[in-house]
Short mmCIF file of C-alpha atoms in Angstrom, two decimals:
data_model
loop_
_atom_site.label_atom_id
_atom_site.label_comp_id
_atom_site.label_asym_id
_atom_site.label_seq_id
_atom_site.Cartn_x
_atom_site.Cartn_y
_atom_site.Cartn_z
CA MET A 915 72.43 17.48 54.47
CA ILE A 916 73.21 17.29 50.75
CA LEU A 917 76.54 15.57 51.43
CA ARG A 918 74.95 13.20 53.96
CA VAL A 919 72.64 11.74 51.34
CA PHE A 920 75.74 10.48 49.49
CA SER A 921 77.39 9.11 52.63
CA GLU A 922 75.77 5.67 52.38
CA GLY A 923 74.49 3.79 49.36
CA PHE A 924 70.99 3.21 50.67
CA ARG A 925 70.37 6.92 51.26
CA ILE A 926 70.73 8.30 47.74
CA PHE A 927 69.70 5.19 45.81
CA PHE A 928 66.62 4.36 47.86
CA LEU A 929 65.61 8.02 47.80
CA ALA A 930 66.19 8.09 44.02
CA SER A 931 64.33 4.84 43.42
CA CYS A 932 61.26 6.06 45.33
CA LEU A 933 61.30 9.42 43.59
CA PHE A 934 61.83 7.83 40.18
CA ALA A 935 59.01 5.36 40.86
CA LEU A 936 56.71 8.35 41.41
CA VAL A 937 57.88 10.42 38.44
CA ALA A 938 58.11 7.63 35.86
CA MET A 939 54.74 6.18 36.82
CA GLY A 940 53.24 9.66 36.92
CA VAL A 941 54.35 10.24 33.32
CA TRP A 942 52.88 6.90 32.27
CA GLU A 943 49.61 7.59 34.08
CA GLY A 944 49.36 10.95 32.36
CA TYR A 945 49.91 9.33 28.98
CA LEU A 946 47.23 6.69 29.68
CA ALA A 947 44.76 9.30 30.95
CA VAL A 948 45.10 11.43 27.81
CA ASP A 949 44.71 8.33 25.67
CA ALA A 950 41.63 7.25 27.63
CA MET A 951 40.01 10.63 27.00
CA GLY A 952 40.55 10.30 23.27
CA GLY A 953 43.48 12.68 23.07
CA ILE A 954 46.86 12.16 21.46
CA ALA A 955 49.71 12.09 23.98
CA VAL A 956 53.31 12.27 22.80
CA LEU A 957 56.26 11.47 25.05
CA ALA A 958 59.80 12.74 24.48
CA PRO A 959 61.69 9.40 24.20
CA ALA A 960 62.38 7.84 20.82
CA GLN A 961 60.90 4.54 21.93
CA PRO A 962 57.15 3.81 21.86
CA PRO A 963 55.62 4.91 25.20
CA HIS A 964 54.92 1.40 26.46
CA ILE A 965 58.51 0.35 25.69
CA TRP A 966 59.95 3.38 27.47
CA HIS A 967 57.67 2.65 30.44
CA ALA A 968 58.76 -0.99 30.67
CA HIS A 969 62.44 -0.21 30.16
CA GLU A 970 62.58 2.52 32.78
CA MET A 971 60.68 0.57 35.43
CA ILE A 972 63.07 -2.37 34.96
CA PHE A 973 66.43 -0.74 34.22
CA GLY A 974 65.77 2.64 35.85
CA TYR A 975 63.83 1.88 39.02
CA GLY A 976 65.16 -1.67 39.33
CA ALA A 977 68.79 -0.65 38.93
CA ALA A 978 68.50 2.10 41.56
CA ALA A 979 66.93 -0.29 44.06
CA LEU A 980 69.68 -2.82 43.37
CA GLY A 981 72.36 -0.20 43.84
CA GLY A 982 70.98 0.87 47.20
CA PHE A 983 70.70 -2.69 48.45
CA LEU A 984 74.06 -4.03 47.26
CA LEU A 985 76.09 -1.00 48.34
CA THR A 986 74.60 -1.42 51.82
CA ALA A 987 74.45 -5.20 52.22
CA VAL A 988 77.77 -6.31 50.72
CA PRO A 989 80.02 -4.47 53.24
CA ASN A 990 77.94 -6.06 56.01
CA TRP A 991 78.41 -9.51 54.48
CA THR A 992 82.17 -9.15 54.10
CA GLY A 993 83.01 -6.95 57.06
CA GLY A 994 84.83 -4.62 54.67
CA LYS A 995 84.68 -0.90 54.19
CA ALA A 996 81.60 0.67 52.65
CA ALA A 997 81.94 2.57 49.38
CA PRO A 998 83.30 6.09 49.93
CA GLN A 999 81.12 9.13 49.45
CA ARG A 1000 82.80 10.15 46.20
CA PHE A 1001 82.12 6.75 44.64
CA ILE A 1002 78.47 6.81 45.68
CA GLY A 1003 78.09 10.29 44.21
CA LEU A 1004 79.78 9.24 40.96
CA ALA A 1005 77.68 6.08 40.67
CA PHE A 1006 74.50 8.08 41.20
CA LEU A 1007 75.50 10.53 38.46
CA PHE A 1008 75.98 7.65 36.02
CA TRP A 1009 72.56 6.20 36.93
CA PHE A 1010 70.92 9.63 36.56
CA ALA A 1011 72.68 10.28 33.25
CA GLY A 1012 71.17 7.08 31.94
CA ARG A 1013 67.68 8.24 32.87
CA LEU A 1014 68.20 11.60 31.19
CA ALA A 1015 69.60 9.95 28.06
CA MET A 1016 66.63 7.61 27.80
CA TRP A 1017 64.19 10.50 28.19
CA ASP A 1018 66.01 12.59 25.57
CA SER A 1019 66.69 9.61 23.28
CA ALA A 1020 64.78 11.22 20.40
CA LEU A 1021 67.35 14.05 20.36
CA LEU A 1022 70.53 12.02 20.95
CA PRO A 1023 72.43 9.54 18.77
CA PRO A 1024 71.46 5.98 19.81
CA PHE A 1025 75.13 5.15 20.46
CA TRP A 1026 75.46 7.80 23.16
CA VAL A 1027 72.11 6.85 24.67
CA ALA A 1028 73.43 3.30 24.98
CA VAL A 1029 76.73 4.45 26.49
CA ALA A 1030 74.96 6.58 29.08
CA ASP A 1031 72.36 3.96 30.00
CA LEU A 1032 74.78 1.01 30.14
CA ALA A 1033 77.53 2.71 32.19
CA PHE A 1034 76.05 2.45 35.69
CA LEU A 1035 75.90 -1.32 36.20
CA PRO A 1036 79.57 -2.08 35.29
CA ILE A 1037 80.70 0.61 37.76
CA LEU A 1038 78.46 -0.87 40.45
CA ALA A 1039 79.59 -4.43 39.64
CA LEU A 1040 83.28 -3.53 39.88
CA LYS A 1041 82.81 -2.05 43.33
CA ILE A 1042 80.70 -5.00 44.49
CA ALA A 1043 83.27 -7.45 43.08
CA ALA A 1044 86.11 -5.69 44.89
CA GLN A 1045 84.17 -5.92 48.16
CA LEU A 1046 83.04 -9.52 47.70
CA LEU A 1047 86.51 -10.77 46.76
CA VAL A 1048 87.82 -9.70 50.17
CA ARG A 1049 86.05 -12.77 51.56
CA PRO A 1050 84.76 -14.66 48.52
CA LYS A 1051 81.82 -17.00 49.07
CA PRO A 1052 80.02 -18.76 46.20
CA GLN A 1053 76.56 -17.86 47.50
CA GLN A 1054 77.50 -14.17 47.39
CA LEU A 1055 79.51 -14.15 44.15
CA ILE A 1056 76.33 -15.30 42.41
CA PHE A 1057 75.19 -11.68 42.49
CA LEU A 1058 77.97 -10.76 40.06
CA LEU A 1059 76.47 -13.27 37.63
CA ALA A 1060 73.04 -11.74 38.16
CA LEU A 1061 74.39 -8.22 37.52
CA ALA A 1062 76.02 -9.45 34.31
CA LEU A 1063 72.72 -10.97 33.16
CA PHE A 1064 70.87 -7.76 34.03
CA TRP A 1065 73.34 -5.64 32.05
CA SER A 1066 73.24 -8.05 29.10
CA ALA A 1067 69.45 -7.82 29.00
CA ASN A 1068 69.67 -4.03 28.76
CA LEU A 1069 72.37 -4.37 26.10
CA PHE A 1070 69.96 -6.42 23.96
CA CYS A 1071 67.50 -3.51 24.02
CA HIS A 1072 70.13 -1.04 22.86
CA LEU A 1073 71.45 -3.37 20.16
CA GLU A 1074 68.04 -3.28 18.53
CA TRP A 1075 67.83 0.50 18.84
CA LEU A 1076 71.28 0.69 17.23
CA GLY A 1077 70.06 -1.46 14.35
CA ILE A 1078 72.39 -4.34 15.17
CA LEU A 1079 69.71 -6.81 16.32
CA SER A 1080 66.32 -7.22 14.73
CA ASP A 1081 64.69 -8.54 17.89
CA GLY A 1082 66.46 -7.37 21.04
CA VAL A 1083 63.97 -5.23 22.94
CA GLU A 1084 61.30 -7.80 23.76
CA PRO A 1085 63.69 -10.51 25.01
CA GLY A 1086 65.82 -7.85 26.70
CA LEU A 1087 62.91 -6.46 28.70
CA ARG A 1088 61.72 -9.92 29.72
CA ALA A 1089 65.21 -11.06 30.66
CA GLY A 1090 65.80 -7.89 32.68
CA LEU A 1091 62.60 -8.39 34.66
CA LEU A 1092 63.33 -12.09 35.16
CA THR A 1093 66.83 -11.28 36.42
CA LEU A 1094 65.32 -9.03 39.07
CA ILE A 1095 62.99 -11.90 39.93
CA ALA A 1096 65.94 -14.29 40.24
CA MET A 1097 67.59 -11.87 42.67
CA ILE A 1098 64.37 -11.78 44.70
CA VAL A 1099 64.25 -15.57 44.76
CA ILE A 1100 67.82 -15.56 46.13
CA LEU A 1101 67.69 -12.59 48.50
CA GLY A 1102 64.08 -12.94 49.55
CA GLY A 1103 64.76 -16.60 50.18
CA ARG A 1104 67.41 -15.55 52.71
CA VAL A 1105 66.00 -12.50 54.44
CA THR A 1106 62.35 -13.55 54.72
CA PRO A 1107 62.89 -16.69 56.83
CA GLY A 1108 65.95 -15.14 58.51
CA PHE A 1109 64.22 -11.97 59.70
CA THR A 1110 61.16 -13.96 60.72
CA ARG A 1111 63.24 -16.39 62.73
CA ASN A 1112 65.11 -13.56 64.46
CA ALA A 1113 61.85 -11.85 65.42
CA MET A 1114 60.36 -15.09 66.76
CA VAL A 1115 63.46 -15.89 68.81
CA ALA A 1116 63.44 -12.33 70.20
CA THR A 1117 59.98 -13.02 71.65
CA GLY A 1118 61.31 -16.12 73.41
CA ARG A 1119 59.98 -18.69 70.97
CA GLU A 1120 62.21 -21.74 70.59
CA ASP A 1121 60.16 -24.19 68.54
CA ARG A 1122 58.30 -24.26 65.19
CA LEU A 1123 60.71 -21.72 63.72
CA PRO A 1124 61.06 -21.10 59.96
CA VAL A 1125 63.02 -23.74 58.08
CA ASN A 1126 64.74 -23.22 54.75
CA PRO A 1127 65.81 -26.59 53.26
CA ARG A 1128 68.76 -26.31 50.90
CA PRO A 1129 67.29 -28.66 48.24
CA LEU A 1130 64.21 -26.45 47.89
CA ALA A 1131 66.42 -23.36 47.72
CA VAL A 1132 68.42 -24.89 44.87
CA LEU A 1133 65.22 -25.95 43.07
CA SER A 1134 63.96 -22.36 43.15
CA ILE A 1135 67.23 -20.50 42.47
CA ALA A 1136 68.75 -22.61 39.69
CA PRO A 1137 65.80 -22.42 37.25
CA ALA A 1138 65.15 -18.77 38.16
CA LEU A 1139 68.75 -17.91 37.20
CA ALA A 1140 68.50 -20.02 34.05
CA LEU A 1141 65.42 -18.16 32.81
CA PRO A 1142 67.03 -14.84 31.70
CA PRO A 1143 69.73 -16.42 29.49
CA ALA A 1144 67.14 -18.86 28.14
CA VAL A 1145 64.96 -15.94 27.08
CA LEU A 1146 67.90 -14.03 25.57
CA ALA A 1147 68.97 -17.15 23.68
CA GLY A 1148 65.48 -17.52 22.23
CA LEU A 1149 64.97 -21.05 23.55
CA PRO A 1150 61.57 -22.65 22.87
CA GLU A 1151 58.76 -21.43 25.11
CA ILE A 1152 58.18 -24.92 26.48
CA ILE A 1153 61.66 -24.75 28.05
CA THR A 1154 61.24 -21.26 29.53
CA GLY A 1155 57.76 -22.23 30.67
CA LEU A 1156 58.94 -25.32 32.50
CA LEU A 1157 61.85 -23.43 34.08
CA ALA A 1158 59.47 -20.76 35.40
CA ILE A 1159 56.98 -23.34 36.70
CA LEU A 1160 59.75 -25.24 38.51
CA ALA A 1161 61.16 -22.05 40.07
CA GLY A 1162 57.69 -20.79 41.06
CA SER A 1163 56.58 -24.11 42.53
CA ALA A 1164 59.74 -24.40 44.62
CA ALA A 1165 59.41 -20.78 45.79
CA VAL A 1166 55.82 -21.33 46.94
CA ALA A 1167 56.85 -24.57 48.66
CA ARG A 1168 59.63 -22.73 50.52
CA LEU A 1169 57.22 -20.02 51.63
CA THR A 1170 54.93 -22.54 53.35
CA LEU A 1171 57.80 -23.43 55.69
CA TRP A 1172 58.52 -19.88 56.88
CA ARG A 1173 55.72 -19.40 59.45
CA GLY A 1174 54.11 -16.49 57.65
CA GLY A 1175 50.97 -16.70 59.78
CA TRP A 1176 52.97 -15.62 62.81
CA THR A 1177 53.80 -12.28 61.13
CA VAL A 1178 50.19 -11.06 60.72
CA ARG A 1179 50.61 -8.33 63.34
CA ARG A 1180 54.04 -7.31 62.08
CA PRO A 1181 53.74 -5.50 58.72
CA ILE A 1182 57.49 -5.17 58.25
CA LEU A 1183 57.63 -8.99 58.18
CA TRP A 1184 54.41 -10.04 56.45
CA THR A 1185 55.19 -7.76 53.51
CA LEU A 1186 58.28 -9.90 52.83
CA HIS A 1187 56.21 -13.08 52.90
CA LEU A 1188 53.51 -11.60 50.68
CA SER A 1189 56.00 -10.24 48.15
CA TYR A 1190 57.84 -13.55 48.00
CA GLY A 1191 54.52 -15.34 47.53
CA LEU A 1192 53.68 -13.07 44.61
CA THR A 1193 57.11 -13.86 43.18
CA GLY A 1194 56.29 -17.56 43.21
CA LEU A 1195 52.78 -17.05 41.83
CA GLY A 1196 54.10 -14.70 39.15
CA LEU A 1197 56.65 -17.27 38.01
CA LEU A 1198 53.92 -19.90 37.84
CA ALA A 1199 51.69 -17.57 35.82
CA TYR A 1200 54.55 -16.69 33.48
CA GLY A 1201 55.45 -20.32 33.00
CA LEU A 1202 51.85 -21.27 32.23
CA SER A 1203 51.54 -18.38 29.77
CA ASN A 1204 54.55 -19.78 27.90
CA LEU A 1205 52.54 -23.00 27.59
CA ASN A 1206 49.59 -21.01 26.18
CA ILE A 1207 47.67 -21.02 29.46
CA GLY A 1208 46.73 -17.52 30.59
CA SER A 1209 48.00 -14.06 29.71
CA GLU A 1210 51.74 -13.38 29.52
CA VAL A 1211 51.16 -9.64 29.98
CA ALA A 1212 49.20 -10.34 33.18
CA ALA A 1213 51.98 -12.58 34.46
CA LEU A 1214 54.70 -10.02 33.66
CA HIS A 1215 52.83 -7.30 35.56
CA LEU A 1216 52.25 -9.63 38.50
CA LEU A 1217 56.01 -10.07 38.60
CA GLY A 1218 56.82 -6.41 37.97
CA ILE A 1219 54.38 -4.87 40.45
CA GLY A 1220 53.68 -7.57 43.01
CA ALA A 1221 57.13 -9.15 43.18
CA VAL A 1222 59.63 -6.43 42.21
CA GLY A 1223 57.59 -3.47 43.46
CA GLY A 1224 56.48 -5.24 46.62
CA MET A 1225 59.83 -6.74 47.59
CA THR A 1226 61.90 -3.64 46.82
CA LEU A 1227 59.52 -1.45 48.81
CA SER A 1228 59.66 -3.94 51.69
CA VAL A 1229 63.45 -4.20 51.70
CA LEU A 1230 64.22 -0.52 51.16
CA SER A 1231 61.94 0.55 54.00
CA ARG A 1232 63.32 -2.04 56.41
CA ALA A 1233 66.95 -1.32 55.48
CA THR A 1234 66.39 2.42 55.81
CA LEU A 1235 64.87 2.10 59.27
CA GLY A 1236 67.49 -0.37 60.48
CA HIS A 1237 70.55 1.43 59.13
CA THR A 1238 69.48 4.80 60.53
CA GLY A 1239 68.90 3.51 64.06
CA ARG A 1240 65.13 3.66 63.93
CA PRO A 1241 62.86 0.94 65.32
CA LEU A 1242 62.24 -1.98 62.98
CA ALA A 1243 58.51 -1.36 62.92
CA ALA A 1244 56.80 0.05 59.85
CA PRO A 1245 55.10 3.42 60.50
CA GLY A 1246 51.37 3.37 59.71
CA PRO A 1247 51.66 5.05 56.29
CA VAL A 1248 54.44 2.65 55.25
CA ALA A 1249 52.34 -0.33 56.38
CA LEU A 1250 49.52 1.05 54.24
CA ALA A 1251 51.95 1.23 51.31
CA TYR A 1252 52.64 -2.48 51.82
CA VAL A 1253 48.91 -3.11 51.36
CA LEU A 1254 48.53 -0.91 48.29
CA MET A 1255 51.28 -2.61 46.29
CA PRO A 1256 49.66 -6.07 46.00
CA LEU A 1257 46.34 -4.34 45.30
CA ALA A 1258 48.04 -2.55 42.39
CA ALA A 1259 49.34 -5.89 41.14
CA LEU A 1260 45.85 -7.40 41.39
CA ALA A 1261 44.27 -4.48 39.52
CA ARG A 1262 46.81 -4.69 36.71
CA TYR A 1263 46.42 -8.47 36.52
CA VAL A 1264 42.66 -8.10 36.15
CA GLY A 1265 43.16 -5.47 33.46
CA SER A 1266 45.31 -7.87 31.44
CA THR A 1267 42.83 -10.73 31.68
CA MET A 1268 39.66 -8.66 31.09
CA PRO A 1269 40.19 -6.52 27.94
CA ASP A 1270 37.05 -4.43 28.52
CA TRP A 1271 38.55 -3.16 31.78
CA HIS A 1272 42.13 -2.82 30.60
CA MET A 1273 42.40 0.98 30.64
CA GLN A 1274 40.50 1.48 33.90
CA ALA A 1275 42.46 -1.23 35.65
CA SER A 1276 45.78 0.14 34.37
CA LEU A 1277 44.96 3.61 35.69
CA ILE A 1278 43.86 2.21 39.04
CA ALA A 1279 47.03 0.11 39.31
CA GLY A 1280 49.22 3.10 38.49
CA GLY A 1281 47.37 5.24 41.02
CA LEU A 1282 47.86 2.64 43.75
CA TRP A 1283 51.57 2.37 42.88
CA ILE A 1284 51.97 6.15 43.12
CA ALA A 1285 50.08 6.26 46.42
CA ALA A 1286 52.26 3.50 47.88
CA PHE A 1287 55.53 5.17 46.97
CA ALA A 1288 54.27 8.61 47.97
CA LEU A 1289 53.48 7.27 51.46
CA ALA A 1290 56.85 5.54 51.75
CA PHE A 1291 58.77 8.54 50.42
CA THR A 1292 57.05 10.97 52.78
CA MET A 1293 57.76 8.83 55.84
CA LEU A 1294 61.31 7.77 54.96
CA ILE A 1295 62.85 10.94 53.54
CA PRO A 1296 63.84 12.22 57.02
CA ALA A 1297 65.79 9.00 57.55
CA TRP A 1298 67.63 9.48 54.25
CA LEU A 1299 68.45 13.15 54.84
CA LEU A 1300 68.99 13.38 58.59
CA PRO A 1301 71.70 11.83 60.82
CA ARG A 1302 71.31 8.40 62.31
CA VAL A 1303 69.21 8.19 65.44
CA PRO A 1304 71.30 7.11 68.46
CA ARG A 1305 70.30 3.60 69.45
CA ALA A 1306 68.75 3.26 72.88
CA PRO A 1307 70.79 1.43 75.53
CA VAL A 1308 69.95 -2.24 75.95
CA GLY A 1309 66.89 -2.68 78.13
CA LYS A 1310 65.46 0.74 77.33
CA PRO A 1311 62.93 1.54 74.66
CA THR A 1312 64.05 3.08 71.39
CA THR A 1313 62.49 6.47 70.77
#
């Protein structure tokens, strides 16, 4: 069983991302609770608690979710061999070493913290590049650019902690989150209409299927990918604001063409539509905040919880079920998790726009996040640890 969890990328990295989402948020919730009661909470990392929290949710949780998805999807795209078990195990150890180094950063030299935390993504990128170059396609090679942006954003954080940059953490955290958002704009823009179309066709429907016009796709993807380097370069907020508004507007426009209403009775589909919608709305809110309209903190949490949390939970659950031979229908507790995630985003958004309710809303949002991932983890861990379920013969139900 232990070896099986390293046999496929989605098993160990989706398991790790869910578990890390629970542990990291649990630590943050504990810190907030002590603070709310008037106590003095001290966390182990060298960074201020809110910086450690933001960094680990982006570069800890986000990187694990990316690893699980890319190591699973890329071999399917190219028809090549999946990563061997020894590579998956080694990659996981590098990711885990980064998390330990960040937690113990008060006891370690900043240089070695940086080495440990920055090692995982280059190893992942090299493997993904080797697989993609078997059958290179521009629309797939773009993920190497996104991985480079994501790594560079994390590098900016460490350069400040090393004393090399005076202002690297804030742009690094924003650029890291916005790179994850750009990947969601790209990937979500493929899988959401694609999976919906497949499901509709499977029911015999032949008309009014989802459409995904290329011009709208370009209008959403290009500015979304331009946002992280713009933030790292310190471009004026009017530029980053307009880029975010353009990307968000195009994303929302695309969503209206994907027949989301048809998915109401299919949680494993509507969660993709909802998460993509929150991605578009989050980009709009972020763009407006850069133009001094609304709260930037509220917008960033709408992106972090509603978009990243929602879409990664949606994709990891669907991929786990599909790649282990289980029916592509969300179990009840997982469907409930899909509901809790946008509620967590809403609670945190309210907390950022209503200062008097900030602490209460933050605790509620964290509690909903923990509940969502606890439900998903409990239901999906057998799929990660146990063998694939034999698929039922065509024409017979899958059990």
